[in-house]
Amino acid sequence: MNEIIIRNLSEELMEETVKFISSCQSVDESFIAWLGYSPEEIKSQLMDLTPSFKERCLIAIDRGAVCGFLGIYVSEEQSTLRLLGPYVSMKNSWTEIAVNLLSALKEKIPAHIKMAKVAFYDANVNCKRMYETNYFTLYNAEKTLILNNKSLISPLKLINQKINIRYYQSGDFNDFIRIHPTTAYFTGSEVVSRLNPYNQLIVAKLDNRVIGYVYFEMLVSDGYAEICFVNVSPEFRSRGIGSVLINQVITEVFKYNWVKHIQISVRVNNEAAERLYTRIGFKEKNVIIALQRDLNVCPLGEFI
Ligand SMILES: CC(C)(COP(=O)(O)OP(=O)(O)OC[C@H]1O[C@@H](n2cnc3c(N)ncnc32)[C@H](O)[C@@H]1OP(=O)(O)O)[C@@H](O)C(=O)NCCC(=O)NCCS
């Protein structure tokens, strides 16, 4: 193998790096969850990393060209980090470059982080083999479902007409975090801090109380919207509130003609939610597996 240089991502190599990641994202065998598809979307996600992409991202360089990438997204609030990679273009040296990236990244991981997570398609056999060899274990498998257009299958009517569906307002916060699961990949505060014209939270209210919500993000450069979370308080389920919330998202996002489809991920054993989405017209696309390593039990050592 030629000498591969591992170094922090720099401004000069940003464009080349995001094109490289984008080419990997278009193939199931190298796709990693959490980053987008187009170079523009990926660039905006890397630019949003805190404290900065230079601190959070490593690249591998072979004879002046980017041949590998690995980044981390750190959630301080959850004391977890998500591994954005590794992406490696050289098939013959895949493991060697991936291990070098991971070993270098180890130095960047804040001491208080308790859990490392990563997610990808089952078809990404290189990542699967490497993470499993390094004590990452399966904690979740999610089906990705897609709705391509407005061809909806008969939306249900709300039983209780007093239910009000509207955009989130700051006074809803306490009710909202009460029903938002603590295990979700964004905490309630993180969801609220992400709100902007493209990331929206819609609530269902009854008697001035939030009893359900849906949070979705529109990825402009990638031309699609993602429903990230939908939840209805247990005592108000099976009254059509979940369906109405999803239909509201469909109405909102298809107002933009650049939105080509809506995506939603559902745990493989969450039959109630999957039934709801397929009845509305969502179709299964593929399955993403998520692995984690508890850093308290198994601190990061040398990668193999
Ligand atoms: C998934 C979830 C959001 C669905 O919300 P919901 O308000 O119960 O959804 P709906 O009421 O629209 O649909 C649920 C069922 O009620 C039935 N229903 C809805 N309105 C009805 C009505 N007016 N009369 C009779 N039945 C009705 C639906 O047909 C559906 O039946 P099915 O389970 O046999 O398909 C809710 O179960 C939930 O919060 N689950 C926990 C969190 C979760 O799993 N979120 C999804 C993560 S991807």
Coordinates of C-alpha atoms and ligand atoms in Angstrom, one line a residue:
M1 CA 0.0 0.0 0.0
N2 CA 1.2 3.5 -0.8
E3 CA 1.7 5.7 2.2
I4 CA -1.8 6.9 3.3
I5 CA -1.8 10.1 5.2
I6 CA -4.5 10.6 7.9
R7 CA -5.2 14.2 8.8
N8 CA -7.9 16.6 9.9
L9 CA -10.4 17.7 7.2
S10 CA -9.4 21.2 6.0
E11 CA -11.3 23.9 4.1
E12 CA -9.2 23.3 1.0
L13 CA -10.3 19.7 0.8
M14 CA -14.0 20.2 1.8
E15 CA -15.4 20.1 -1.7
E16 CA -13.4 17.0 -2.7
T17 CA -14.3 15.3 0.5
V18 CA -18.1 15.9 0.3
K19 CA -18.1 14.7 -3.4
F20 CA -16.3 11.6 -2.2
I21 CA -18.8 11.0 0.7
S22 CA -21.7 11.6 -1.7
S23 CA -20.4 9.0 -4.2
C24 CA -20.2 6.5 -1.3
Q25 CA -23.8 7.4 -0.1
S26 CA -25.3 6.5 -3.4
V27 CA -24.3 2.8 -3.0
D28 CA -25.9 0.6 -0.4
E29 CA -22.6 -1.2 0.2
S30 CA -20.9 2.0 1.5
F31 CA -23.9 4.0 2.8
I32 CA -23.8 5.2 6.4
A33 CA -26.8 6.6 8.2
W34 CA -27.0 10.2 9.4
L35 CA -25.2 12.0 6.5
G36 CA -27.2 13.0 3.4
Y37 CA -26.7 12.2 -0.2
S38 CA -25.8 15.2 -2.2
P39 CA -22.4 17.1 -1.8
E40 CA -24.4 20.2 -0.8
E41 CA -26.4 18.5 1.9
I42 CA -23.3 16.7 3.3
K43 CA -21.3 19.9 3.3
S44 CA -24.0 21.8 5.3
Q45 CA -24.1 18.9 7.8
L46 CA -20.3 18.9 8.2
M47 CA -20.3 22.7 8.6
D48 CA -22.9 22.3 11.4
L49 CA -20.7 20.0 13.4
T50 CA -19.6 21.5 16.7
P51 CA -17.1 22.8 17.7
S52 CA -16.0 22.6 14.0
F53 CA -15.6 20.1 11.2
K54 CA -11.8 20.4 11.7
E55 CA -12.1 19.0 15.2
R56 CA -14.6 16.3 14.3
C57 CA -13.5 14.9 10.9
L58 CA -10.6 13.0 9.6
I59 CA -9.7 12.2 6.0
A60 CA -7.3 9.7 4.4
I61 CA -5.2 10.9 1.5
D62 CA -3.5 8.7 -1.1
R63 CA -1.2 10.5 -3.5
G64 CA -3.0 13.8 -3.0
A65 CA -6.5 12.4 -3.4
V66 CA -9.1 11.8 -0.7
C67 CA -9.7 8.0 -0.3
G68 CA -11.2 7.9 3.2
F69 CA -13.4 9.8 5.7
L70 CA -14.5 9.4 9.2
G71 CA -16.3 12.0 11.3
I72 CA -18.2 12.2 14.6
Y73 CA -21.3 13.9 15.8
V74 CA -21.3 14.4 19.5
S75 CA -24.4 14.8 21.6
E76 CA -23.3 16.4 24.8
E77 CA -26.7 16.1 26.3
Q78 CA -26.9 12.3 25.7
S79 CA -23.1 11.7 26.3
T80 CA -23.1 9.7 23.0
L81 CA -21.3 10.0 19.7
R82 CA -22.3 8.9 16.3
L83 CA -19.7 7.7 13.9
L84 CA -20.0 9.1 10.4
G85 CA -18.1 6.5 8.6
P86 CA -15.6 5.2 7.8
Y87 CA -15.9 5.6 4.1
V88 CA -13.0 4.1 2.2
S89 CA -12.7 4.0 -1.6
M90 CA -9.8 1.5 -1.9
K91 CA -11.2 -2.0 -1.7
N92 CA -7.9 -3.8 -1.2
S93 CA -6.8 -1.7 1.7
W94 CA -10.3 -1.1 3.1
T95 CA -9.7 -2.4 6.6
E96 CA -6.2 -1.0 7.0
I97 CA -7.4 2.6 6.1
A98 CA -10.6 2.2 8.2
V99 CA -8.6 1.1 11.2
N100 CA -6.2 3.9 10.8
L101 CA -9.0 6.4 10.7
L102 CA -10.7 5.0 13.8
S103 CA -7.5 4.8 15.7
A104 CA -6.7 8.4 14.9
L105 CA -10.3 9.5 15.8
K106 CA -9.9 7.9 19.2
E107 CA -7.9 11.0 20.3
K108 CA -10.8 13.3 19.4
I109 CA -13.4 11.6 21.6
P110 CA -14.3 13.6 24.7
A111 CA -13.7 11.7 27.9
H112 CA -17.2 11.9 29.2
I113 CA -18.8 10.2 26.2
K114 CA -20.4 6.9 27.3
M115 CA -21.7 5.4 24.1
A116 CA -20.5 5.2 20.5
K117 CA -23.1 4.4 17.8
V118 CA -23.1 3.8 14.1
A119 CA -25.8 2.8 11.6
F120 CA -25.7 1.5 8.0
Y121 CA -27.3 -0.9 5.5
D122 CA -26.8 -4.6 6.0
A123 CA -25.2 -4.5 2.6
N124 CA -22.2 -2.5 4.0
V125 CA -20.4 -5.7 4.9
N126 CA -17.0 -4.0 5.4
C127 CA -18.4 -1.8 8.2
K128 CA -20.4 -4.6 9.7
R129 CA -17.4 -6.9 9.9
M130 CA -15.1 -4.2 11.3
Y131 CA -17.5 -2.8 13.9
E132 CA -18.5 -6.3 15.0
T133 CA -14.9 -7.3 15.4
N134 CA -14.4 -4.2 17.5
Y135 CA -17.1 -5.1 20.1
F136 CA -20.0 -3.0 18.6
T137 CA -23.3 -4.9 19.1
L138 CA -26.6 -4.6 17.3
Y139 CA -29.1 -2.5 19.3
N140 CA -31.6 -1.6 16.6
A141 CA -32.8 -2.4 13.1
E142 CA -35.1 0.0 11.2
K143 CA -37.0 -0.3 8.0
T144 CA -36.9 2.8 5.8
L145 CA -40.2 3.5 4.1
I146 CA -40.8 5.9 1.3
L147 CA -43.8 7.8 0.0
N148 CA -43.2 9.0 -3.5
N149 CA -46.1 11.3 -4.3
K150 CA -49.5 12.4 -3.1
S151 CA -51.3 9.1 -4.0
L152 CA -52.6 8.6 -0.5
I153 CA -54.8 5.8 0.6
S154 CA -58.0 7.2 2.3
P155 CA -56.8 9.3 5.3
L156 CA -58.7 8.6 8.5
K157 CA -60.9 11.2 10.2
L158 CA -60.4 12.3 13.7
I159 CA -63.0 10.9 16.1
N160 CA -62.7 13.9 18.4
Q161 CA -63.1 17.1 16.4
K162 CA -61.9 19.2 19.3
I163 CA -58.3 18.1 18.5
N164 CA -56.3 21.0 17.1
I165 CA -53.4 20.4 14.8
R166 CA -50.9 23.2 14.6
Y167 CA -47.2 24.2 14.5
Y168 CA -45.3 24.0 17.8
Q169 CA -45.2 27.1 20.0
S170 CA -42.7 27.6 22.9
G171 CA -45.5 27.1 25.5
D172 CA -45.9 23.5 24.3
F173 CA -42.4 22.6 25.5
N174 CA -43.2 20.8 28.8
D175 CA -46.0 18.7 27.3
F176 CA -43.8 17.9 24.3
I177 CA -40.9 16.6 26.3
R178 CA -43.3 14.5 28.5
I179 CA -44.3 12.5 25.4
H180 CA -40.9 12.6 23.5
P181 CA -39.0 9.3 24.3
T182 CA -35.8 9.8 26.3
T183 CA -34.2 7.1 24.0
A184 CA -34.8 9.1 20.8
Y185 CA -31.7 10.1 18.9
F186 CA -32.4 13.8 19.4
T187 CA -33.6 14.9 22.9
G188 CA -36.6 17.2 23.1
S189 CA -34.4 20.2 23.6
E190 CA -32.3 19.2 20.6
V191 CA -35.4 18.9 18.5
V192 CA -36.6 22.4 19.5
S193 CA -33.1 23.8 18.9
R194 CA -33.1 22.4 15.4
L195 CA -36.4 24.1 14.4
N196 CA -36.2 26.4 11.4
P197 CA -38.2 26.8 8.1
Y198 CA -37.1 23.4 7.0
N199 CA -37.2 21.5 10.3
Q200 CA -40.7 21.6 11.7
L201 CA -42.6 20.3 14.7
I202 CA -46.4 19.9 14.4
V203 CA -48.5 19.1 17.6
A204 CA -51.9 17.7 18.2
K205 CA -53.7 19.5 21.1
L206 CA -56.7 18.6 23.1
D207 CA -58.0 20.8 25.9
N208 CA -54.9 22.9 25.6
R209 CA -52.6 20.0 26.1
V210 CA -50.2 18.4 23.6
I211 CA -51.3 14.7 23.1
G212 CA -49.2 14.0 20.0
Y213 CA -46.6 15.4 17.7
V214 CA -44.7 14.8 14.5
Y215 CA -41.2 16.2 13.8
F216 CA -39.9 16.3 10.2
E217 CA -36.9 17.7 8.3
M218 CA -36.8 18.8 4.7
L219 CA -33.4 18.2 3.0
V220 CA -33.4 20.8 0.3
S221 CA -30.3 19.8 -1.6
D222 CA -31.3 16.1 -1.4
G223 CA -34.9 16.9 -2.5
Y224 CA -36.7 14.9 0.1
A225 CA -38.3 15.2 3.6
E226 CA -37.8 12.9 6.5
I227 CA -40.3 12.2 9.3
C228 CA -38.0 11.8 12.2
F229 CA -40.4 11.3 15.1
V230 CA -44.1 10.8 15.5
N231 CA -45.7 10.0 18.9
V232 CA -49.1 10.0 20.4
S233 CA -49.8 9.7 24.2
P234 CA -50.8 6.1 24.9
E235 CA -54.2 7.0 26.1
F236 CA -55.1 8.8 22.9
R237 CA -53.9 6.2 20.4
S238 CA -56.2 4.5 17.8
R239 CA -58.3 7.6 17.3
G240 CA -56.6 8.7 14.0
I241 CA -54.3 11.3 15.6
G242 CA -51.1 9.6 14.2
S243 CA -52.7 9.4 10.7
V244 CA -53.7 13.0 10.8
L245 CA -50.3 14.2 11.9
I246 CA -48.6 12.2 9.1
N247 CA -51.1 13.5 6.6
Q248 CA -50.4 17.1 7.7
V249 CA -46.7 16.5 7.0
I250 CA -47.6 15.1 3.6
T251 CA -49.7 18.2 2.8
E252 CA -47.0 20.6 4.1
V253 CA -44.0 19.1 2.3
F254 CA -45.5 18.3 -1.0
K255 CA -46.4 22.1 -1.3
Y256 CA -42.7 22.3 -2.4
N257 CA -42.2 20.8 -5.8
W258 CA -38.6 20.0 -5.1
V259 CA -39.7 17.5 -2.5
K260 CA -39.6 14.2 -4.4
H261 CA -40.4 11.8 -1.6
I262 CA -40.9 11.5 2.1
Q263 CA -38.9 9.0 4.1
I264 CA -39.6 7.5 7.5
S265 CA -37.8 4.8 9.6
V266 CA -39.5 2.4 11.8
R267 CA -38.1 -0.3 14.1
V268 CA -38.5 -3.7 12.5
N269 CA -40.8 -4.9 15.4
N270 CA -43.0 -1.8 15.6
E271 CA -45.9 -3.3 13.7
A272 CA -48.5 -0.7 14.8
A273 CA -46.4 2.1 13.3
E274 CA -45.5 0.2 10.1
R275 CA -49.2 -0.6 9.5
L276 CA -50.1 3.0 9.9
Y277 CA -47.4 4.1 7.3
T278 CA -48.2 1.4 4.8
R279 CA -51.9 2.1 5.0
I280 CA -51.1 5.8 4.1
G281 CA -49.1 4.6 1.1
F282 CA -45.4 4.3 2.3
K283 CA -43.4 1.4 0.7
E284 CA -40.5 -0.4 2.2
K285 CA -37.1 0.6 0.7
N286 CA -34.4 -1.1 2.9
V287 CA -33.3 -2.0 6.4
I288 CA -30.7 0.0 8.4
I289 CA -28.9 -1.7 11.3
A290 CA -27.5 0.2 14.2
L291 CA -24.6 -0.9 16.4
Q292 CA -23.3 0.5 19.6
R293 CA -20.4 0.1 22.0
D294 CA -20.7 1.0 25.6
L295 CA -17.5 3.0 26.4
N296 CA -17.9 2.5 30.1
V297 CA -17.8 -1.2 29.8
C298 CA -15.5 -1.3 26.8
P299 CA -13.4 1.8 26.4
L300 CA -12.0 2.4 23.0
G301 CA -8.6 0.7 22.6
E302 CA -6.7 -0.2 19.5
F303 CA -8.9 -1.0 16.5
I304 CA -8.3 -4.2 14.6
Ligands
LIG1 C1 -47.5 4.9 15.9 C2 -48.4 5.9 16.6 C3 -47.8 7.3 16.4 C4 -49.8 5.8 15.9 O1 -50.6 6.8 16.4 P1 -52.2 6.6 16.5 O2 -52.7 7.9 16.9 O3 -52.5 5.5 17.4 O4 -52.5 6.3 15.0 P2 -53.9 6.1 14.4 O5 -55.0 6.2 15.4 O6 -54.0 7.0 13.2 O7 -53.8 4.6 13.8 C5 -53.7 3.5 14.7 C6 -54.8 2.5 14.6 O8 -56.0 3.1 15.0 C7 -57.0 2.9 14.0 N1 -57.9 4.1 13.9 C8 -57.6 5.3 13.7 N2 -58.7 6.1 13.7 C9 -59.7 5.3 13.9 C10 -61.1 5.5 14.0 N3 -61.6 6.7 13.8 N4 -61.8 4.5 14.3 C11 -61.3 3.2 14.5 N5 -60.0 3.0 14.4 C12 -59.2 4.0 14.1 C13 -56.2 2.8 12.7 O9 -56.9 2.1 11.7 C14 -55.0 2.0 13.2 O10 -55.3 0.6 13.2 P3 -54.2 -0.5 12.9 O11 -53.3 -0.5 14.1 O12 -55.0 -1.7 12.9 O13 -53.6 -0.1 11.6 C15 -48.6 5.6 18.1 O14 -49.0 4.2 18.2 C16 -47.4 5.8 18.9 O15 -47.2 7.0 19.4 N6 -46.6 4.8 19.2 C17 -45.4 4.9 20.0 C18 -44.3 5.7 19.3 C19 -44.0 5.1 17.9 O16 -43.9 3.9 17.7 N7 -43.8 6.0 17.0 C20 -43.5 5.7 15.6 C21 -42.0 5.5 15.5 S1 -41.5 5.2 13.8

